[in-house]
Amino acid sequence: MPTEHRPDGAEETMARDPSRRRSRQPRPRRGLAQLPWRRLRNPYRPIEVLSGEQVEAIHQASLTILEEIGMDFLHPEALAILRTAGADVAAGGERVRFDRALIEQSVARAPSSFTLHARNPAHDLTIGGNHLCFTAVASPPNVSDTERGRRPGNFCDYCDLLRLGQAFNIIHMFGGYPVEPVDLAPEIRHLDAIHAFVTLTDKVYHGYSLGRERIRDAIEMTRIARGVDEDQLLREPSLFSIVNTSSPLRLDGPMIEGIIELARCNQPVVITPFTLSGAMSPVTLAGALAQQNAEALAGLAFAQIVNPGAPVVYGGFTSNVDMKSGAPAFGTPEYVKATLAGGQLARRHGLPYRSSNANACNVVDAQAAYESQMSLWAAVMGHANIVMHAAGWLEGGLTASFEKLVIDVELLQMQAELLAPLQVDEASLGLDAIREVSPGGHFFGAAHTLERFETAFYAPVVSDWRNYGSWLEAGAPDATARAHRIYKEVLAEYQPPPLDPARREELDAFVAKRKEEGGVRAA
Amino acid sequence: MPTEHRPDGAEETMARDPSRRRSRQPRPRRGLAQLPWRRLRNPYRPIEVLSGEQVEAIHQASLTILEEIGMDFLHPEALAILRTAGADVAAGGERVRFDRALIEQSVARAPSSFTLHARNPAHDLTIGGNHLCFTAVASPPNVSDTERGRRPGNFCDYCDLLRLGQAFNIIHMFGGYPVEPVDLAPEIRHLDAIHAFVTLTDKVYHGYSLGRERIRDAIEMTRIARGVDEDQLLREPSLFSIVNTSSPLRLDGPMIEGIIELARCNQPVVITPFTLSGAMSPVTLAGALAQQNAEALAGLAFAQIVNPGAPVVYGGFTSNVDMKSGAPAFGTPEYVKATLAGGQLARRHGLPYRSSNANACNVVDAQAAYESQMSLWAAVMGHANIVMHAAGWLEGGLTASFEKLVIDVELLQMQAELLAPLQVDEASLGLDAIREVSPGGHFFGAAHTLERFETAFYAPVVSDWRNYGSWLEAGAPDATARAHRIYKEVLAEYQPPPLDPARREELDAFVAKRKEEGGVRAA
């Protein structure tokens, strides 16, 4: 067919013309070609969906909520601490009302950024400012891959997901159990789960705020893993925990114990209200954000009252429900706006910000990808510092998907490359190359090209750019099929990171002792 | 399993708890639930990847390219026009070198925005400023759907794609033939193709700059379709054309004739260099952008020399090649950066900007979606005014996909919703609702919710938010399968827009006469 009929179709001609291909093919790669470990900083201005006045209006509404309506703190110790600090605690009740100044002054004590120390110092992370960290999926009850289907979470898949999180450099840390290992008894689950974090990975991980004993065990195991004493751990935040409010306007007892223990030990707490607009918060985004901000500030103020200056993070998780069924939706336009607005609120308070890479899809298909991209662009351009569930989240958080994890690695790596600065200087402007090639020529053989070709562009993990014929001949694998193969290959090549034998011995002994004691008695 | 182990998993509890669902279900919808026709404006600050100094360095490099290296104009009339205007035209050659001031002064004559008039005035569009328009896919040689597979472009599929482009409100105009109808003889193809644009749609469409005769026919048919005289058409731009340079630094004869004819008739020309980094332009993005800017400015200056003040658009299409095969890639980090930078260059010149929703995928899967999202976010946040190929582009532009078109409609609608302002006022802050519900309650039954629920959130076209069990029972359709069903439904419900019988008669007569004359003689 005549090429002039396809003004944008010149690529076909080029791809089919062998004289336009480089003669030197790169050697077959060994292992996975991925980006190196890299701490990310976001050089771009955040996208702002709210004016400064709107941010202030939402913030003031939040303060009115906490002053007039109040929030329930379901724990006597919290009520006592808050009463002492000057909050208005209802006699015999759990409702706490906060003076506006008490909230503002308490939150103002929080640091704007801090370092999270990993077992491997090369994996230490800065949380705050324009730093950006990605975590693996956290907390789904189910796990799936295309070969074995969807199944309840279990320790075997849990460990495989840890191995993948360790192997992929773009996953900076673990935001919780990448799947809930429900085959482990709840009394001892946290012991085996954290033991696996320490032995299979050397990155920062998360401990669940599920009561005092569990979080104390997690802190002690982290101290042992890092080989430091209690004083050093107190100076060096090394374990973080996501605390979800029980929206609307409630904080549960086990979560409160987590806040108290972590804040006292100077370990970071992320307060994340789960303000699903239309269900647990008003159907309007402004209302949902006002409530999100109220709940986050109440939790953050509480942490600062427990230990002024303790590291904390402002969490945003506002989304909307499906109008037809009431089911939660993610990666929607409303989700994007709430995420961008959440970043503005966090920055208004001078706090690090947590967001997520969320989707509500049942299968690793186009919807899973486009919803994730909506969430991820919002998180990155809203200047989130921690992007939770960045790799592997499916089905609104009910399933951890091996294939989705690999596809998300591609999405995250592309964001990382996007944040790398665009060089403009004499060499990169390449006028000599343009002179050399001159009108009508091509750049494949130019010296300027050959010098830079191997590393000039992002090399994808999953994306398949073969022409249609070659792709068809290769069995027409879609992105999900390729991601399946990749996760298997990465697991096969996985090597555990080195761990000092003395620390390992101490960790094993701790776990054995706690198991002998019966672990945590069920509540 | 214990819910406290899944801090972010509250959605499951909620979705499964019938008491938390609304009792009133909305009525089943008639026809497709889609957004109404809406002219879009982008209220957000563009994302900028270049500093002001970097923009200037790239622009100055472009002027150096045009001054020292020059550009080939493969048409004697263009050479004569440019010589008269003061450009340095090589004796007996086609190379044209431009004085820096000639470029700057010529481009400065172009309007910063203009109106594109549709046959239906309700579909008129503003091009420029913060206005944003989406076009259907343009120019692939192949077409595909999951039922009949990939096949050569043909007039039957062409008409169906036109019907879909007309039916979906979010598709503002047609950027070319949504697939090349290769079963029509090249001599008369443009006559039937434009006849179909006029009779099956009432939106703005595009004429190919494939020589003088074809574009003159397109202009005349557009005049007839709009029912205006030549003077009115001259005042009211109604037909636009994408002109691709033949990179590096060449403008072909048929394209030049298009520029001349369109500029003389005051119809908009979009000059889009196809500067694939590493192939038709330097392997460095800065170099590719300098060359893109040089080629665009040369074409735009030429149009302004032909007719000062004629409407024009700055086109950007810079991407990179696959390092392994030399195949073009789209939706890459490099593509995103080039797109955002292209917007900065266009704004530097005070010109409207054209970008694309591109991907390099062979199938409508997760990759197609994540690459498209990269391209689309870049286009929107780079403040493109025209997003070409916004719906239906697959396989680097070699295939128009029916399912991809529907999935893209979802992506575009979500962007449209994202651009709608976030309301913050007393009613939307919803403090009364929060008071009414109080800590521990839920908002499903609140008056504030019931008043707004039906229209509070974006209602998706493709996205499936059913729970896993219901989705499985329904046959586990993925997004592509759902898109297939939707395109069939929309086609079945399609109604052609009204067309004045006198205009229709005149149009039919024009086509008949031109066919009798043999159409356009093959070059």
mmCIF file with all atom_site columns, N, CA, C and O in Angstrom, chain B residues 410-448:
data_model
loop_
_atom_site.group_PDB
_atom_site.id
_atom_site.type_symbol
_atom_site.label_atom_id
_atom_site.label_alt_id
_atom_site.label_comp_id
_atom_site.label_asym_id
_atom_site.label_entity_id
_atom_site.label_seq_id
_atom_site.pdbx_PDB_ins_code
_atom_site.Cartn_x
_atom_site.Cartn_y
_atom_site.Cartn_z
_atom_site.occupancy
_atom_site.B_iso_or_equiv
_atom_site.pdbx_formal_charge
_atom_site.auth_seq_id
_atom_site.auth_comp_id
_atom_site.auth_asym_id
_atom_site.auth_atom_id
_atom_site.pdbx_PDB_model_num
ATOM 1   N N  . GLU B 1 410 ? -12.695 4.983  27.743 1.00 0.00 ? 410 GLU B N  1
ATOM 2   C CA . GLU B 1 410 ? -12.656 5.009  29.211 1.00 0.00 ? 410 GLU B CA 1
ATOM 3   C C  . GLU B 1 410 ? -11.505 5.888  29.712 1.00 0.00 ? 410 GLU B C  1
ATOM 4   O O  . GLU B 1 410 ? -11.685 6.723  30.609 1.00 0.00 ? 410 GLU B O  1
ATOM 5   N N  . LEU B 1 411 ? -10.334 5.701  29.119 1.00 0.00 ? 411 LEU B N  1
ATOM 6   C CA . LEU B 1 411 ? -9.170  6.490  29.540 1.00 0.00 ? 411 LEU B CA 1
ATOM 7   C C  . LEU B 1 411 ? -9.423  7.988  29.334 1.00 0.00 ? 411 LEU B C  1
ATOM 8   O O  . LEU B 1 411 ? -9.087  8.813  30.185 1.00 0.00 ? 411 LEU B O  1
ATOM 9   N N  . LEU B 1 412 ? -10.005 8.329  28.184 1.00 0.00 ? 412 LEU B N  1
ATOM 10  C CA . LEU B 1 412 ? -10.242 9.739  27.854 1.00 0.00 ? 412 LEU B CA 1
ATOM 11  C C  . LEU B 1 412 ? -11.311 10.326 28.775 1.00 0.00 ? 412 LEU B C  1
ATOM 12  O O  . LEU B 1 412 ? -11.175 11.455 29.255 1.00 0.00 ? 412 LEU B O  1
ATOM 13  N N  . GLN B 1 413 ? -12.361 9.554  29.016 1.00 0.00 ? 413 GLN B N  1
ATOM 14  C CA . GLN B 1 413 ? -13.416 10.055 29.906 1.00 0.00 ? 413 GLN B CA 1
ATOM 15  C C  . GLN B 1 413 ? -12.854 10.300 31.308 1.00 0.00 ? 413 GLN B C  1
ATOM 16  O O  . GLN B 1 413 ? -13.223 11.277 31.963 1.00 0.00 ? 413 GLN B O  1
ATOM 17  N N  . MET B 1 414 ? -11.977 9.421  31.751 1.00 0.00 ? 414 MET B N  1
ATOM 18  C CA . MET B 1 414 ? -11.395 9.621  33.084 1.00 0.00 ? 414 MET B CA 1
ATOM 19  C C  . MET B 1 414 ? -10.548 10.896 33.120 1.00 0.00 ? 414 MET B C  1
ATOM 20  O O  . MET B 1 414 ? -10.579 11.644 34.088 1.00 0.00 ? 414 MET B O  1
ATOM 21  N N  . GLN B 1 415 ? -9.820  11.154 32.032 1.00 0.00 ? 415 GLN B N  1
ATOM 22  C CA . GLN B 1 415 ? -9.050  12.405 31.985 1.00 0.00 ? 415 GLN B CA 1
ATOM 23  C C  . GLN B 1 415 ? -9.999  13.605 32.010 1.00 0.00 ? 415 GLN B C  1
ATOM 24  O O  . GLN B 1 415 ? -9.738  14.603 32.675 1.00 0.00 ? 415 GLN B O  1
ATOM 25  N N  . ALA B 1 416 ? -11.097 13.499 31.260 1.00 0.00 ? 416 ALA B N  1
ATOM 26  C CA . ALA B 1 416 ? -12.062 14.603 31.219 1.00 0.00 ? 416 ALA B CA 1
ATOM 27  C C  . ALA B 1 416 ? -12.605 14.890 32.620 1.00 0.00 ? 416 ALA B C  1
ATOM 28  O O  . ALA B 1 416 ? -12.728 16.051 33.029 1.00 0.00 ? 416 ALA B O  1
ATOM 29  N N  . GLU B 1 417 ? -12.908 13.835 33.354 1.00 0.00 ? 417 GLU B N  1
ATOM 30  C CA . GLU B 1 417 ? -13.422 14.012 34.715 1.00 0.00 ? 417 GLU B CA 1
ATOM 31  C C  . GLU B 1 417 ? -12.363 14.604 35.630 1.00 0.00 ? 417 GLU B C  1
ATOM 32  O O  . GLU B 1 417 ? -12.660 15.411 36.512 1.00 0.00 ? 417 GLU B O  1
ATOM 33  N N  . LEU B 1 418 ? -11.138 14.182 35.381 1.00 0.00 ? 418 LEU B N  1
ATOM 34  C CA . LEU B 1 418 ? -10.022 14.675 36.195 1.00 0.00 ? 418 LEU B CA 1
ATOM 35  C C  . LEU B 1 418 ? -9.842  16.175 36.011 1.00 0.00 ? 418 LEU B C  1
ATOM 36  O O  . LEU B 1 418 ? -9.397  16.882 36.923 1.00 0.00 ? 418 LEU B O  1
ATOM 37  N N  . LEU B 1 419 ? -10.178 16.669 34.838 1.00 0.00 ? 419 LEU B N  1
ATOM 38  C CA . LEU B 1 419 ? -10.004 18.096 34.559 1.00 0.00 ? 419 LEU B CA 1
ATOM 39  C C  . LEU B 1 419 ? -11.156 18.941 35.119 1.00 0.00 ? 419 LEU B C  1
ATOM 40  O O  . LEU B 1 419 ? -11.061 20.167 35.156 1.00 0.00 ? 419 LEU B O  1
ATOM 41  N N  . ALA B 1 420 ? -12.237 18.283 35.518 1.00 0.00 ? 420 ALA B N  1
ATOM 42  C CA . ALA B 1 420 ? -13.361 19.030 36.103 1.00 0.00 ? 420 ALA B CA 1
ATOM 43  C C  . ALA B 1 420 ? -12.969 19.492 37.500 1.00 0.00 ? 420 ALA B C  1
ATOM 44  O O  . ALA B 1 420 ? -12.337 18.753 38.246 1.00 0.00 ? 420 ALA B O  1
ATOM 45  N N  . PRO B 1 421 ? -13.320 20.727 37.853 1.00 0.00 ? 421 PRO B N  1
ATOM 46  C CA . PRO B 1 421 ? -12.836 21.275 39.127 1.00 0.00 ? 421 PRO B CA 1
ATOM 47  C C  . PRO B 1 421 ? -13.394 20.531 40.340 1.00 0.00 ? 421 PRO B C  1
ATOM 48  O O  . PRO B 1 421 ? -14.503 20.016 40.312 1.00 0.00 ? 421 PRO B O  1
ATOM 49  N N  . LEU B 1 422 ? -12.594 20.484 41.383 1.00 0.00 ? 422 LEU B N  1
ATOM 50  C CA . LEU B 1 422 ? -12.988 19.881 42.654 1.00 0.00 ? 422 LEU B CA 1
ATOM 51  C C  . LEU B 1 422 ? -13.697 20.963 43.468 1.00 0.00 ? 422 LEU B C  1
ATOM 52  O O  . LEU B 1 422 ? -13.109 21.994 43.775 1.00 0.00 ? 422 LEU B O  1
ATOM 53  N N  . GLN B 1 423 ? -14.949 20.735 43.780 1.00 0.00 ? 423 GLN B N  1
ATOM 54  C CA . GLN B 1 423 ? -15.733 21.727 44.526 1.00 0.00 ? 423 GLN B CA 1
ATOM 55  C C  . GLN B 1 423 ? -15.423 21.672 46.011 1.00 0.00 ? 423 GLN B C  1
ATOM 56  O O  . GLN B 1 423 ? -15.430 20.603 46.610 1.00 0.00 ? 423 GLN B O  1
ATOM 57  N N  . VAL B 1 424 ? -15.173 22.829 46.587 1.00 0.00 ? 424 VAL B N  1
ATOM 58  C CA . VAL B 1 424 ? -15.008 22.926 48.038 1.00 0.00 ? 424 VAL B CA 1
ATOM 59  C C  . VAL B 1 424 ? -15.873 24.082 48.522 1.00 0.00 ? 424 VAL B C  1
ATOM 60  O O  . VAL B 1 424 ? -15.554 25.254 48.269 1.00 0.00 ? 424 VAL B O  1
ATOM 61  N N  . ASP B 1 425 ? -16.995 23.755 49.144 1.00 0.00 ? 425 ASP B N  1
ATOM 62  C CA . ASP B 1 425 ? -17.852 24.782 49.747 1.00 0.00 ? 425 ASP B CA 1
ATOM 63  C C  . ASP B 1 425 ? -18.573 24.128 50.914 1.00 0.00 ? 425 ASP B C  1
ATOM 64  O O  . ASP B 1 425 ? -18.330 22.959 51.223 1.00 0.00 ? 425 ASP B O  1
ATOM 65  N N  . GLU B 1 426 ? -19.458 24.866 51.542 1.00 0.00 ? 426 GLU B N  1
ATOM 66  C CA . GLU B 1 426 ? -20.066 24.337 52.757 1.00 0.00 ? 426 GLU B CA 1
ATOM 67  C C  . GLU B 1 426 ? -20.801 23.025 52.486 1.00 0.00 ? 426 GLU B C  1
ATOM 68  O O  . GLU B 1 426 ? -20.652 22.062 53.248 1.00 0.00 ? 426 GLU B O  1
ATOM 69  N N  . ALA B 1 427 ? -21.568 23.006 51.388 1.00 0.00 ? 427 ALA B N  1
ATOM 70  C CA . ALA B 1 427 ? -22.354 21.801 51.097 1.00 0.00 ? 427 ALA B CA 1
ATOM 71  C C  . ALA B 1 427 ? -21.450 20.610 50.822 1.00 0.00 ? 427 ALA B C  1
ATOM 72  O O  . ALA B 1 427 ? -21.698 19.497 51.294 1.00 0.00 ? 427 ALA B O  1
ATOM 73  N N  . SER B 1 428 ? -20.367 20.839 50.048 1.00 0.00 ? 428 SER B N  1
ATOM 74  C CA . SER B 1 428 ? -19.513 19.702 49.690 1.00 0.00 ? 428 SER B CA 1
ATOM 75  C C  . SER B 1 428 ? -18.624 19.274 50.859 1.00 0.00 ? 428 SER B C  1
ATOM 76  O O  . SER B 1 428 ? -18.194 18.121 50.914 1.00 0.00 ? 428 SER B O  1
ATOM 77  N N  . LEU B 1 429 ? -18.323 20.171 51.767 1.00 0.00 ? 429 LEU B N  1
ATOM 78  C CA . LEU B 1 429 ? -17.522 19.769 52.937 1.00 0.00 ? 429 LEU B CA 1
ATOM 79  C C  . LEU B 1 429 ? -18.333 18.852 53.859 1.00 0.00 ? 429 LEU B C  1
ATOM 80  O O  . LEU B 1 429 ? -17.753 18.043 54.592 1.00 0.00 ? 429 LEU B O  1
ATOM 81  N N  . GLY B 1 430 ? -19.633 18.960 53.796 1.00 0.00 ? 430 GLY B N  1
ATOM 82  C CA . GLY B 1 430 ? -20.522 17.943 54.381 1.00 0.00 ? 430 GLY B CA 1
ATOM 83  C C  . GLY B 1 430 ? -20.409 17.745 55.886 1.00 0.00 ? 430 GLY B C  1
ATOM 84  O O  . GLY B 1 430 ? -20.592 16.629 56.380 1.00 0.00 ? 430 GLY B O  1
ATOM 85  N N  . LEU B 1 431 ? -20.109 18.793 56.613 1.00 0.00 ? 431 LEU B N  1
ATOM 86  C CA . LEU B 1 431 ? -19.978 18.625 58.068 1.00 0.00 ? 431 LEU B CA 1
ATOM 87  C C  . LEU B 1 431 ? -21.268 18.134 58.712 1.00 0.00 ? 431 LEU B C  1
ATOM 88  O O  . LEU B 1 431 ? -21.223 17.352 59.679 1.00 0.00 ? 431 LEU B O  1
ATOM 89  N N  . ASP B 1 432 ? -22.391 18.548 58.157 1.00 0.00 ? 432 ASP B N  1
ATOM 90  C CA . ASP B 1 432 ? -23.664 18.073 58.724 1.00 0.00 ? 432 ASP B CA 1
ATOM 91  C C  . ASP B 1 432 ? -23.813 16.567 58.544 1.00 0.00 ? 432 ASP B C  1
ATOM 92  O O  . ASP B 1 432 ? -24.324 15.875 59.427 1.00 0.00 ? 432 ASP B O  1
ATOM 93  N N  . ALA B 1 433 ? -23.375 16.074 57.402 1.00 0.00 ? 433 ALA B N  1
ATOM 94  C CA . ALA B 1 433 ? -23.431 14.629 57.163 1.00 0.00 ? 433 ALA B CA 1
ATOM 95  C C  . ALA B 1 433 ? -22.533 13.899 58.154 1.00 0.00 ? 433 ALA B C  1
ATOM 96  O O  . ALA B 1 433 ? -22.916 12.861 58.711 1.00 0.00 ? 433 ALA B O  1
ATOM 97  N N  . ILE B 1 434 ? -21.353 14.428 58.382 1.00 0.00 ? 434 ILE B N  1
ATOM 98  C CA . ILE B 1 434 ? -20.414 13.783 59.312 1.00 0.00 ? 434 ILE B CA 1
ATOM 99  C C  . ILE B 1 434 ? -20.997 13.810 60.732 1.00 0.00 ? 434 ILE B C  1
ATOM 100 O O  . ILE B 1 434 ? -20.906 12.828 61.466 1.00 0.00 ? 434 ILE B O  1
ATOM 101 N N  . ARG B 1 435 ? -21.651 14.924 61.075 1.00 0.00 ? 435 ARG B N  1
ATOM 102 C CA . ARG B 1 435 ? -22.348 15.016 62.370 1.00 0.00 ? 435 ARG B CA 1
ATOM 103 C C  . ARG B 1 435 ? -23.442 13.959 62.467 1.00 0.00 ? 435 ARG B C  1
ATOM 104 O O  . ARG B 1 435 ? -23.566 13.259 63.465 1.00 0.00 ? 435 ARG B O  1
ATOM 105 N N  . GLU B 1 436 ? -24.237 13.850 61.386 1.00 0.00 ? 436 GLU B N  1
ATOM 106 C CA . GLU B 1 436 ? -25.369 12.926 61.371 1.00 0.00 ? 436 GLU B CA 1
ATOM 107 C C  . GLU B 1 436 ? -24.901 11.469 61.520 1.00 0.00 ? 436 GLU B C  1
ATOM 108 O O  . GLU B 1 436 ? -25.462 10.700 62.289 1.00 0.00 ? 436 GLU B O  1
ATOM 109 N N  . VAL B 1 437 ? -23.861 11.121 60.768 1.00 0.00 ? 437 VAL B N  1
ATOM 110 C CA . VAL B 1 437 ? -23.400 9.730  60.776 1.00 0.00 ? 437 VAL B CA 1
ATOM 111 C C  . VAL B 1 437 ? -22.671 9.417  62.083 1.00 0.00 ? 437 VAL B C  1
ATOM 112 O O  . VAL B 1 437 ? -22.881 8.362  62.683 1.00 0.00 ? 437 VAL B O  1
ATOM 113 N N  . SER B 1 438 ? -21.810 10.343 62.497 1.00 0.00 ? 438 SER B N  1
ATOM 114 C CA . SER B 1 438 ? -21.033 10.235 63.747 1.00 0.00 ? 438 SER B CA 1
ATOM 115 C C  . SER B 1 438 ? -20.098 9.029  63.749 1.00 0.00 ? 438 SER B C  1
ATOM 116 O O  . SER B 1 438 ? -20.259 8.096  62.956 1.00 0.00 ? 438 SER B O  1
ATOM 117 N N  . PRO B 1 439 ? -19.096 9.042  64.647 1.00 0.00 ? 439 PRO B N  1
ATOM 118 C CA . PRO B 1 439 ? -18.063 8.005  64.655 1.00 0.00 ? 439 PRO B CA 1
ATOM 119 C C  . PRO B 1 439 ? -18.646 6.599  64.669 1.00 0.00 ? 439 PRO B C  1
ATOM 120 O O  . PRO B 1 439 ? -19.576 6.313  65.428 1.00 0.00 ? 439 PRO B O  1
ATOM 121 N N  . GLY B 1 440 ? -18.099 5.740  63.776 1.00 0.00 ? 440 GLY B N  1
ATOM 122 C CA . GLY B 1 440 ? -18.504 4.340  63.750 1.00 0.00 ? 440 GLY B CA 1
ATOM 123 C C  . GLY B 1 440 ? -19.701 4.050  62.860 1.00 0.00 ? 440 GLY B C  1
ATOM 124 O O  . GLY B 1 440 ? -20.040 2.891  62.638 1.00 0.00 ? 440 GLY B O  1
ATOM 125 N N  . GLY B 1 441 ? -20.365 5.069  62.338 1.00 0.00 ? 441 GLY B N  1
ATOM 126 C CA . GLY B 1 441 ? -21.535 4.838  61.482 1.00 0.00 ? 441 GLY B CA 1
ATOM 127 C C  . GLY B 1 441 ? -21.137 4.631  60.034 1.00 0.00 ? 441 GLY B C  1
ATOM 128 O O  . GLY B 1 441 ? -19.986 4.296  59.733 1.00 0.00 ? 441 GLY B O  1
ATOM 129 N N  . HIS B 1 442 ? -22.095 4.780  59.104 1.00 0.00 ? 442 HIS B N  1
ATOM 130 C CA . HIS B 1 442 ? -21.722 4.787  57.697 1.00 0.00 ? 442 HIS B CA 1
ATOM 131 C C  . HIS B 1 442 ? -22.635 5.724  56.921 1.00 0.00 ? 442 HIS B C  1
ATOM 132 O O  . HIS B 1 442 ? -23.722 6.079  57.387 1.00 0.00 ? 442 HIS B O  1
ATOM 133 N N  . PHE B 1 443 ? -22.167 6.119  55.736 1.00 0.00 ? 443 PHE B N  1
ATOM 134 C CA . PHE B 1 443 ? -22.788 7.218  54.990 1.00 0.00 ? 443 PHE B CA 1
ATOM 135 C C  . PHE B 1 443 ? -23.773 6.755  53.919 1.00 0.00 ? 443 PHE B C  1
ATOM 136 O O  . PHE B 1 443 ? -24.337 7.592  53.227 1.00 0.00 ? 443 PHE B O  1
ATOM 137 N N  . PHE B 1 444 ? -23.965 5.463  53.767 1.00 0.00 ? 444 PHE B N  1
ATOM 138 C CA . PHE B 1 444 ? -24.818 5.009  52.665 1.00 0.00 ? 444 PHE B CA 1
ATOM 139 C C  . PHE B 1 444 ? -26.228 5.597  52.740 1.00 0.00 ? 444 PHE B C  1
ATOM 140 O O  . PHE B 1 444 ? -26.802 5.952  51.728 1.00 0.00 ? 444 PHE B O  1
ATOM 141 N N  . GLY B 1 445 ? -26.756 5.699  53.963 1.00 0.00 ? 445 GLY B N  1
ATOM 142 C CA . GLY B 1 445 ? -28.129 6.168  54.080 1.00 0.00 ? 445 GLY B CA 1
ATOM 143 C C  . GLY B 1 445 ? -28.271 7.639  54.425 1.00 0.00 ? 445 GLY B C  1
ATOM 144 O O  . GLY B 1 445 ? -29.387 8.129  54.585 1.00 0.00 ? 445 GLY B O  1
ATOM 145 N N  . ALA B 1 446 ? -27.157 8.348  54.533 1.00 0.00 ? 446 ALA B N  1
ATOM 146 C CA . ALA B 1 446 ? -27.229 9.759  54.929 1.00 0.00 ? 446 ALA B CA 1
ATOM 147 C C  . ALA B 1 446 ? -27.935 10.580 53.851 1.00 0.00 ? 446 ALA B C  1
ATOM 148 O O  . ALA B 1 446 ? -27.801 10.304 52.660 1.00 0.00 ? 446 ALA B O  1
ATOM 149 N N  . ALA B 1 447 ? -28.675 11.578 54.269 1.00 0.00 ? 447 ALA B N  1
ATOM 150 C CA . ALA B 1 447 ? -29.401 12.435 53.319 1.00 0.00 ? 447 ALA B CA 1
ATOM 151 C C  . ALA B 1 447 ? -28.427 13.065 52.317 1.00 0.00 ? 447 ALA B C  1
ATOM 152 O O  . ALA B 1 447 ? -28.682 13.104 51.105 1.00 0.00 ? 447 ALA B O  1
ATOM 153 N N  . HIS B 1 448 ? -27.278 13.525 52.810 1.00 0.00 ? 448 HIS B N  1
ATOM 154 C CA . HIS B 1 448 ? -26.233 14.128 52.001 1.00 0.00 ? 448 HIS B CA 1
ATOM 155 C C  . HIS B 1 448 ? -25.795 13.172 50.885 1.00 0.00 ? 448 HIS B C  1
ATOM 156 O O  . HIS B 1 448 ? -25.546 13.584 49.742 1.00 0.00 ? 448 HIS B O  1
#
